[in-house]
CSV table of C-alpha atoms in Angstrom, one decimal:
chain,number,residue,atom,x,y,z
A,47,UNK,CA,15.7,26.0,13.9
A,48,UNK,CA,16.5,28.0,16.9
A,49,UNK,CA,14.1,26.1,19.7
A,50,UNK,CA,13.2,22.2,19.6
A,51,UNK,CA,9.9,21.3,18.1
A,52,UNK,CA,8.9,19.3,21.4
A,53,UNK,CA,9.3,19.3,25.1
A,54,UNK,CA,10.4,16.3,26.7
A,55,UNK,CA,7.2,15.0,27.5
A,56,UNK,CA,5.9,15.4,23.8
A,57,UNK,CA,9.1,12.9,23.1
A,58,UNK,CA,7.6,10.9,26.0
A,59,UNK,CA,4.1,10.9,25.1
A,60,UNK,CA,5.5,9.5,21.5
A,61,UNK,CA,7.9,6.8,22.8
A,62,UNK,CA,4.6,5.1,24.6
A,63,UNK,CA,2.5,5.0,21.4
A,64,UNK,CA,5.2,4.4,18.8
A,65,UNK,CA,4.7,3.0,16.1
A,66,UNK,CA,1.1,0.8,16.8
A,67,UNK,CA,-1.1,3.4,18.4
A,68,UNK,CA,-1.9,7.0,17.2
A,69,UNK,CA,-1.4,9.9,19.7
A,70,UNK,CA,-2.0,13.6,20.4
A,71,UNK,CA,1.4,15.4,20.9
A,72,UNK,CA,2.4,19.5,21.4
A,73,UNK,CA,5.1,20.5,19.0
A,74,UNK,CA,6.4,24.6,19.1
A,75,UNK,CA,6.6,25.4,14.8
A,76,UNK,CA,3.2,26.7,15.0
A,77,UNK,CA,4.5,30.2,14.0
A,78,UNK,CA,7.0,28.6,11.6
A,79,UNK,CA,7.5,31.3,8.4
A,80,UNK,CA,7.6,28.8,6.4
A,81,UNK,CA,3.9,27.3,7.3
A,82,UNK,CA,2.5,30.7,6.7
A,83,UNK,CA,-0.1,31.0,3.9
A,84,UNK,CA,2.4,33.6,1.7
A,85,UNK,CA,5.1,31.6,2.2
A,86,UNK,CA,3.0,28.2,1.1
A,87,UNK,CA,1.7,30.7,-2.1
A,88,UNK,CA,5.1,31.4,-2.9
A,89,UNK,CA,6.6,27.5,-2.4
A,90,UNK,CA,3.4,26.6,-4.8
A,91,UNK,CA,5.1,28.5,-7.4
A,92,UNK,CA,8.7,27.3,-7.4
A,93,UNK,CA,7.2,23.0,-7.5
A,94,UNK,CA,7.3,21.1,-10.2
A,95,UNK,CA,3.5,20.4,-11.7
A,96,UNK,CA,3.5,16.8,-10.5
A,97,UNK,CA,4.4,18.2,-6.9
A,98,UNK,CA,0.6,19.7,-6.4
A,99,UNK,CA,-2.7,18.2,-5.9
A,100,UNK,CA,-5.7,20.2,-6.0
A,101,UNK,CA,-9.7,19.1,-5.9
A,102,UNK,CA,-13.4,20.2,-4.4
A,103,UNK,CA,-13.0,18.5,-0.6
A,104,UNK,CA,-16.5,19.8,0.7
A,105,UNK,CA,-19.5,17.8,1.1
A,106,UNK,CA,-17.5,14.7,-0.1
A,107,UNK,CA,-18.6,10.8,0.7
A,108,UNK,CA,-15.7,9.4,3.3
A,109,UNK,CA,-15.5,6.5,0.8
A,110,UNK,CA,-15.0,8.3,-2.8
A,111,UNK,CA,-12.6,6.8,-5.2
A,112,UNK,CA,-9.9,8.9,-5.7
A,113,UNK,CA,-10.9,8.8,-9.4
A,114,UNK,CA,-14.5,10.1,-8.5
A,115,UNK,CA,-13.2,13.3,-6.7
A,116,UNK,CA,-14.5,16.6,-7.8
A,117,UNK,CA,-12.7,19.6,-9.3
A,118,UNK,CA,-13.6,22.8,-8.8
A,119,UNK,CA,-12.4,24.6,-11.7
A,120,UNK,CA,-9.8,26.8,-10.3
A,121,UNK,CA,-5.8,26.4,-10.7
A,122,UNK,CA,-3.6,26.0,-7.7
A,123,UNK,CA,-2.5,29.7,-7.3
A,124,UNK,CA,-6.1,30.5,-7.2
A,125,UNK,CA,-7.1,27.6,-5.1
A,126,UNK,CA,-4.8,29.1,-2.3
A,127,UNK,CA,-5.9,32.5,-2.7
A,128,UNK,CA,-9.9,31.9,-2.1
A,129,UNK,CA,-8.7,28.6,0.3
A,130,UNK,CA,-11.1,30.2,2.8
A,131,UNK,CA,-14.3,30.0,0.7
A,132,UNK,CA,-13.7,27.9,-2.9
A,133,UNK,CA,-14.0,24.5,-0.6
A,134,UNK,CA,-11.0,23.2,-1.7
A,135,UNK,CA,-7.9,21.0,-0.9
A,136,UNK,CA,-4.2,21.5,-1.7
A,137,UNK,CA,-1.5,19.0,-0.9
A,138,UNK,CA,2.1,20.1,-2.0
A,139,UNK,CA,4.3,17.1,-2.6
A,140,UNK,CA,7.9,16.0,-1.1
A,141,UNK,CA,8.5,19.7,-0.2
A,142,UNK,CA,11.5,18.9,0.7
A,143,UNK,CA,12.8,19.3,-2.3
A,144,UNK,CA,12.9,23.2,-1.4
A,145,UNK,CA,15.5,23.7,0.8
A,146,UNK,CA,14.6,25.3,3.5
A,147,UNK,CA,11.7,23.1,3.8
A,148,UNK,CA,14.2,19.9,3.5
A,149,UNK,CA,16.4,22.0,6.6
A,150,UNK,CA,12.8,22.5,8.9
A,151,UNK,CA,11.7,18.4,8.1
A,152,UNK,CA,15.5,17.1,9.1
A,153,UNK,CA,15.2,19.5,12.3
A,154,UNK,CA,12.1,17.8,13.5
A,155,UNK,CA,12.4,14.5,12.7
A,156,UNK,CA,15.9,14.4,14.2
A,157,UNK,CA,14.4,15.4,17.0
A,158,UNK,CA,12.0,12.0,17.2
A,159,UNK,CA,15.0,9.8,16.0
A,160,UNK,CA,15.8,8.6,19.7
A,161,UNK,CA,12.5,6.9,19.9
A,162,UNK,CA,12.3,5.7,16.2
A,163,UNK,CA,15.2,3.9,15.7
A,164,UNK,CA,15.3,1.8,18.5
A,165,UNK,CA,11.6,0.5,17.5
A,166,UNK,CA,11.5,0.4,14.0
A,167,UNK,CA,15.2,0.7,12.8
A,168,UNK,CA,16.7,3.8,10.7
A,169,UNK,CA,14.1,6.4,9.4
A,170,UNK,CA,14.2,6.0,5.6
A,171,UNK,CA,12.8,8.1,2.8
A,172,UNK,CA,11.8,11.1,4.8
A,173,UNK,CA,9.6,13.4,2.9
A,174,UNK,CA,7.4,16.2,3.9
A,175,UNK,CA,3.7,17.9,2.7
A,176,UNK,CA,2.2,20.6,3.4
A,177,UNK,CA,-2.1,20.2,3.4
A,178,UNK,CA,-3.8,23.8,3.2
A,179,UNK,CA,-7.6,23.0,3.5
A,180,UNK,CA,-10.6,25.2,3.3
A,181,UNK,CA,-13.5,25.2,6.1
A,182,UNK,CA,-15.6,22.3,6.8
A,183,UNK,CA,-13.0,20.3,4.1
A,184,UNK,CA,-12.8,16.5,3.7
A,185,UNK,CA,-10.3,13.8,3.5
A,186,UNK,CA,-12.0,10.3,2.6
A,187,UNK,CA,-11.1,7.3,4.5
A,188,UNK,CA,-7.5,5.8,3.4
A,189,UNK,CA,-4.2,4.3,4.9
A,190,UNK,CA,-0.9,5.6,4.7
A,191,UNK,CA,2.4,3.2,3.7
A,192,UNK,CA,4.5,5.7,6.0
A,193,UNK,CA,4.6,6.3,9.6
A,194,UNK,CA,3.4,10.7,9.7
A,195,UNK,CA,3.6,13.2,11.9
A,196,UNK,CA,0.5,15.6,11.2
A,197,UNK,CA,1.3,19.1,12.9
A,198,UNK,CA,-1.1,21.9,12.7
A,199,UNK,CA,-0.6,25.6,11.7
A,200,UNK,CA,-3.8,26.7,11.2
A,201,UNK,CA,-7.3,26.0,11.9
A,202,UNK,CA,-8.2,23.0,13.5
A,203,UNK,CA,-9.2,19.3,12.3
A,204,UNK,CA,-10.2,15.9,13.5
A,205,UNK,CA,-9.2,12.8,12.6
A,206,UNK,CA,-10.5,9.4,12.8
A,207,UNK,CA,-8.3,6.4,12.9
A,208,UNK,CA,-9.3,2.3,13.1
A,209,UNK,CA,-7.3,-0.4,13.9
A,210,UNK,CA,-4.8,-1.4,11.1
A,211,UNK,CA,-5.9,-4.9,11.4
A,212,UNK,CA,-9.6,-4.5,10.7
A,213,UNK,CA,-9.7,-7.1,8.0
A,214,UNK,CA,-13.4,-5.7,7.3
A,215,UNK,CA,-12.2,-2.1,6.6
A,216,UNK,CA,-8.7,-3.1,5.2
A,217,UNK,CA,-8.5,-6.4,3.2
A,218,UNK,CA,-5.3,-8.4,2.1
A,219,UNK,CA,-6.9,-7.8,-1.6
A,220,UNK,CA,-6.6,-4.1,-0.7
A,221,UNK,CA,-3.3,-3.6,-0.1
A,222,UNK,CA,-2.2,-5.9,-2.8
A,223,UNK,CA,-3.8,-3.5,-5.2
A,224,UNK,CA,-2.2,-0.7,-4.0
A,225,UNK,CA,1.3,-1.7,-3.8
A,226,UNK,CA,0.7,-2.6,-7.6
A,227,UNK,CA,-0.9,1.1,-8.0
A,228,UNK,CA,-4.1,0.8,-6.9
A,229,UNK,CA,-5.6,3.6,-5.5
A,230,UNK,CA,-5.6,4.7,-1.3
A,231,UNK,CA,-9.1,5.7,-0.6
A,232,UNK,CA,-10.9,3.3,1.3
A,233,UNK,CA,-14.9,1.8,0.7
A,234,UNK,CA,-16.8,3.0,4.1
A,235,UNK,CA,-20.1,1.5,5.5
A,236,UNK,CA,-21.8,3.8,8.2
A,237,UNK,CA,-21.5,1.0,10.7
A,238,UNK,CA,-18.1,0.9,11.3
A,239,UNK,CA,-18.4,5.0,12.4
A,240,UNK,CA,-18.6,3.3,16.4
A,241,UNK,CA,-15.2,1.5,15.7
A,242,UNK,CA,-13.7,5.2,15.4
A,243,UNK,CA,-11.1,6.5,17.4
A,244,UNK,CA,-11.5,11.0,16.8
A,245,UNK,CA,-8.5,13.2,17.9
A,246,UNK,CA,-8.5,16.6,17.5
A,247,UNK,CA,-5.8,19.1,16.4
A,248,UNK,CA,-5.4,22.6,17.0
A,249,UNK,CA,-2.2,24.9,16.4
A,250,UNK,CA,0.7,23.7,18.6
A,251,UNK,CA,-0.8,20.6,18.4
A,252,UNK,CA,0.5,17.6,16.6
A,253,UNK,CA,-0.7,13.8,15.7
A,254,UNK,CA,1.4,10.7,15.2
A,255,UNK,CA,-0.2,8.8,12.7
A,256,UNK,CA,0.6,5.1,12.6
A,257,UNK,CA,1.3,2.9,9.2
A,258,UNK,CA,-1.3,1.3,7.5
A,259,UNK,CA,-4.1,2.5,9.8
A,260,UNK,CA,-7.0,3.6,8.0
A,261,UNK,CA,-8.4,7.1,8.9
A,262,UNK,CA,-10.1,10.0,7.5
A,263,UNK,CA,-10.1,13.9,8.3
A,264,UNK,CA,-13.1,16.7,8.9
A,265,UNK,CA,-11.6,20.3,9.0
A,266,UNK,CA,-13.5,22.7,11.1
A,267,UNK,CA,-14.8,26.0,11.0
A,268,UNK,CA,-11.4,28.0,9.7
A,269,UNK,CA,-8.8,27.5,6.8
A,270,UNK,CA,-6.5,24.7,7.5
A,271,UNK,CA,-2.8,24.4,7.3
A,272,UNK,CA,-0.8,21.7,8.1
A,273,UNK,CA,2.2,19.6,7.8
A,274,UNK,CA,2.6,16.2,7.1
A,275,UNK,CA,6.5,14.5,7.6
A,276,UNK,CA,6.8,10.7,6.8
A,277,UNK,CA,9.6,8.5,7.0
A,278,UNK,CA,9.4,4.5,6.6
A,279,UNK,CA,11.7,2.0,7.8
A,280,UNK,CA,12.7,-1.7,6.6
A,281,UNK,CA,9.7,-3.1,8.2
A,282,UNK,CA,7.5,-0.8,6.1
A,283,UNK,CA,9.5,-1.6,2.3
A,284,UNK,CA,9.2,-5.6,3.5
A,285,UNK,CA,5.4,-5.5,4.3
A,286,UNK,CA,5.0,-4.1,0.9
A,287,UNK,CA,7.1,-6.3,-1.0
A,288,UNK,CA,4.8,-9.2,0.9
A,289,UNK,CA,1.9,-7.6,-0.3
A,290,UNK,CA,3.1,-7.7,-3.9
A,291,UNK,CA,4.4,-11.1,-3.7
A,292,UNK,CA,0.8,-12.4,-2.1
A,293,UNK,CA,-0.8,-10.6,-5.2
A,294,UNK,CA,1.4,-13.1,-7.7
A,295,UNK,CA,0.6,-16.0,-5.6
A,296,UNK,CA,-3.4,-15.1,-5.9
A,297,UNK,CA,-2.7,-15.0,-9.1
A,298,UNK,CA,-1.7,-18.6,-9.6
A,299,UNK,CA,-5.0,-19.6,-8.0
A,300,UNK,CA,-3.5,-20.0,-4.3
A,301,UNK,CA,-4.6,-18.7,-1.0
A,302,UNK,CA,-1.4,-16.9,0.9
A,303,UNK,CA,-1.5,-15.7,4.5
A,304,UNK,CA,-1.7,-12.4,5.3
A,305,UNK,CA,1.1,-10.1,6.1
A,306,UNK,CA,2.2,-10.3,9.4
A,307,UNK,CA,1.6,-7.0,11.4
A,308,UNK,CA,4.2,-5.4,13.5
A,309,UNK,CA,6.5,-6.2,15.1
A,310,UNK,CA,6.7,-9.5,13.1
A,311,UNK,CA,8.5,-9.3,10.2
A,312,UNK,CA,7.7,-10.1,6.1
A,313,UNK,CA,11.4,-10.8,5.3
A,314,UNK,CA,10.8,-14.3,3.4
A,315,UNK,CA,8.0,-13.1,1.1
A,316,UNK,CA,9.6,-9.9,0.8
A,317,UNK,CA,12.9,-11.0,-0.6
A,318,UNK,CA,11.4,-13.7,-2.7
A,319,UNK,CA,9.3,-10.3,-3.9
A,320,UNK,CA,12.6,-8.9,-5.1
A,321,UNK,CA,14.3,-11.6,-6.5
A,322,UNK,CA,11.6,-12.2,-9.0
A,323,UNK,CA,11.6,-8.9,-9.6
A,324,UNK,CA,15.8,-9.2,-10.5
A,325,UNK,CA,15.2,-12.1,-11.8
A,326,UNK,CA,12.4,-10.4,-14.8
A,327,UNK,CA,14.5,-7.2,-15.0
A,328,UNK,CA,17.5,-9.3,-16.1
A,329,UNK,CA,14.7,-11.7,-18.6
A,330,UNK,CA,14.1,-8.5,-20.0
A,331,UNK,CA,17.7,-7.6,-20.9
A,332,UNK,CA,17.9,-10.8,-22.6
């Protein structure tokens, strides 16, 4: 990359939300080549199958399952060439396993590293996605398990965040079901809309988005492009081993604590996670 992504007051902006509190940042890969709609045809074609998600996002419920989401009968390819009127959503997958996409992710998030790593340790498992979204599109209410950078190309969008420790929105149960597979989308009820915090993104405009904080996404009036890079950290891989061991101990008929939220740490539940894990893995050999 020839220029930074941010100014030093972008970097500052981040360092005084990071990693609790979502925040509207500038970033300069607006104009990127490589977040241009031919280019995002083109990359759609050289990823694997399991590296694309397509579906109907229009006029959906902010609580759908993901199992309930509509289709709209179209492949991928054609998806991204009627994006502006089909109503649609594509999400290409771990893109960095182009590289040249892998070279633009490492650029910018080396760029935020300074203020990461002093907070939440080294950035692990960084992976990027690019979301190209027709007019008036939806994403329902969910959580991600990665701290994300949402940086807009196209079009603008608004999201929606909550608190990540709104037991009412978010249960223990929850999370325990999705770190053994469970699905992301969230249940909504129309009186927690109040609780909302909106932010909207336009090009050269950017969003941290924290961990685990639920949220959901309205597109407005133009086609949407934008690009999504994640990383997680120690923290991040303990919570959810905590969340899996929790789930065994339900099982057994007790009542554990909840996950501690950052900055406390999961480390006791977390490795006792993974040594029963070792532990069946090497029953299993037997």
């Amino acid at each position: 990359m020839d220029s930074q992504p941010f100014t030093s007051d972008t970097i500052d902006a981040l360092a005084a939300a990071y990693p609790l509190a979502p925040r509207h940042l500038q970033h300069e890969i607006a104009d990127h080549p490589l977040l241009q709609l031919d280019a995002l045809a083109a990359l759609a074609r050289r990823l694997r199958p399991e590296s694309i998600e397509f579906n109907a996002a229009t006029d959906l419920p902010l609580g759908i399952r993901n199992d309930e989401t509509p289709y709209t009968g179209l492949d991928v390819h054609e998806t991204i060439d009627r994006i502006e009127s089909c109503g649609s959503w594509v999400l290409l997958k771990t893109i960095d396993q182009d590289p040249a996409y892998a070279e633009l992710m490492h650029d910018v998030l080396g760029a935020v590293a300074p203020v990461v790593e002093p907070r939440t340790g080294a950035m692990m498992r960084l992976e990027g996605f690019i979301f190209i979204s027709s007019p008036q599109a939806v994403t329902p209410l969910h959580f991600d398990p990665d701290y994300n950078m949402l940086f807009r190309a196209r079009g603008s969008k608004t999201m929606t965040f909550f608190p990540a420790g709104d037991k009412e929105m978010i249960s223990d149960r929850f999370f325990e079901q999705y770190f053994n597979g469970g699905p992301r989308n969230l249940p909504w009820q129309e009186e927690w809309a109040e609780r909302g915090q909106p932010i909207t993104v336009t090009p050269g405009e950017a969003i941290y988005v924290p961990i685990l904080g639920p949220h959901w996404v309205k597109v407005h009036d133009e086609v949407s492009v934008s690009l999504s890079l994640t990383w997680r950290s120690e923290w991040s891989f303990h919570h959810a081993d905590a969340c899996r061991f929790n789930s065994r101990l339900r099982k057994l008929g007790l009542r554990p604590s909840s996950p501690q939220l950052y900055p406390a740490d999961n480390r006791l539940k977390s490795y006792s996670q993974r040594a029963l894990v070792r532990a069946e893995r090497m029953m299993g050999r037997g």
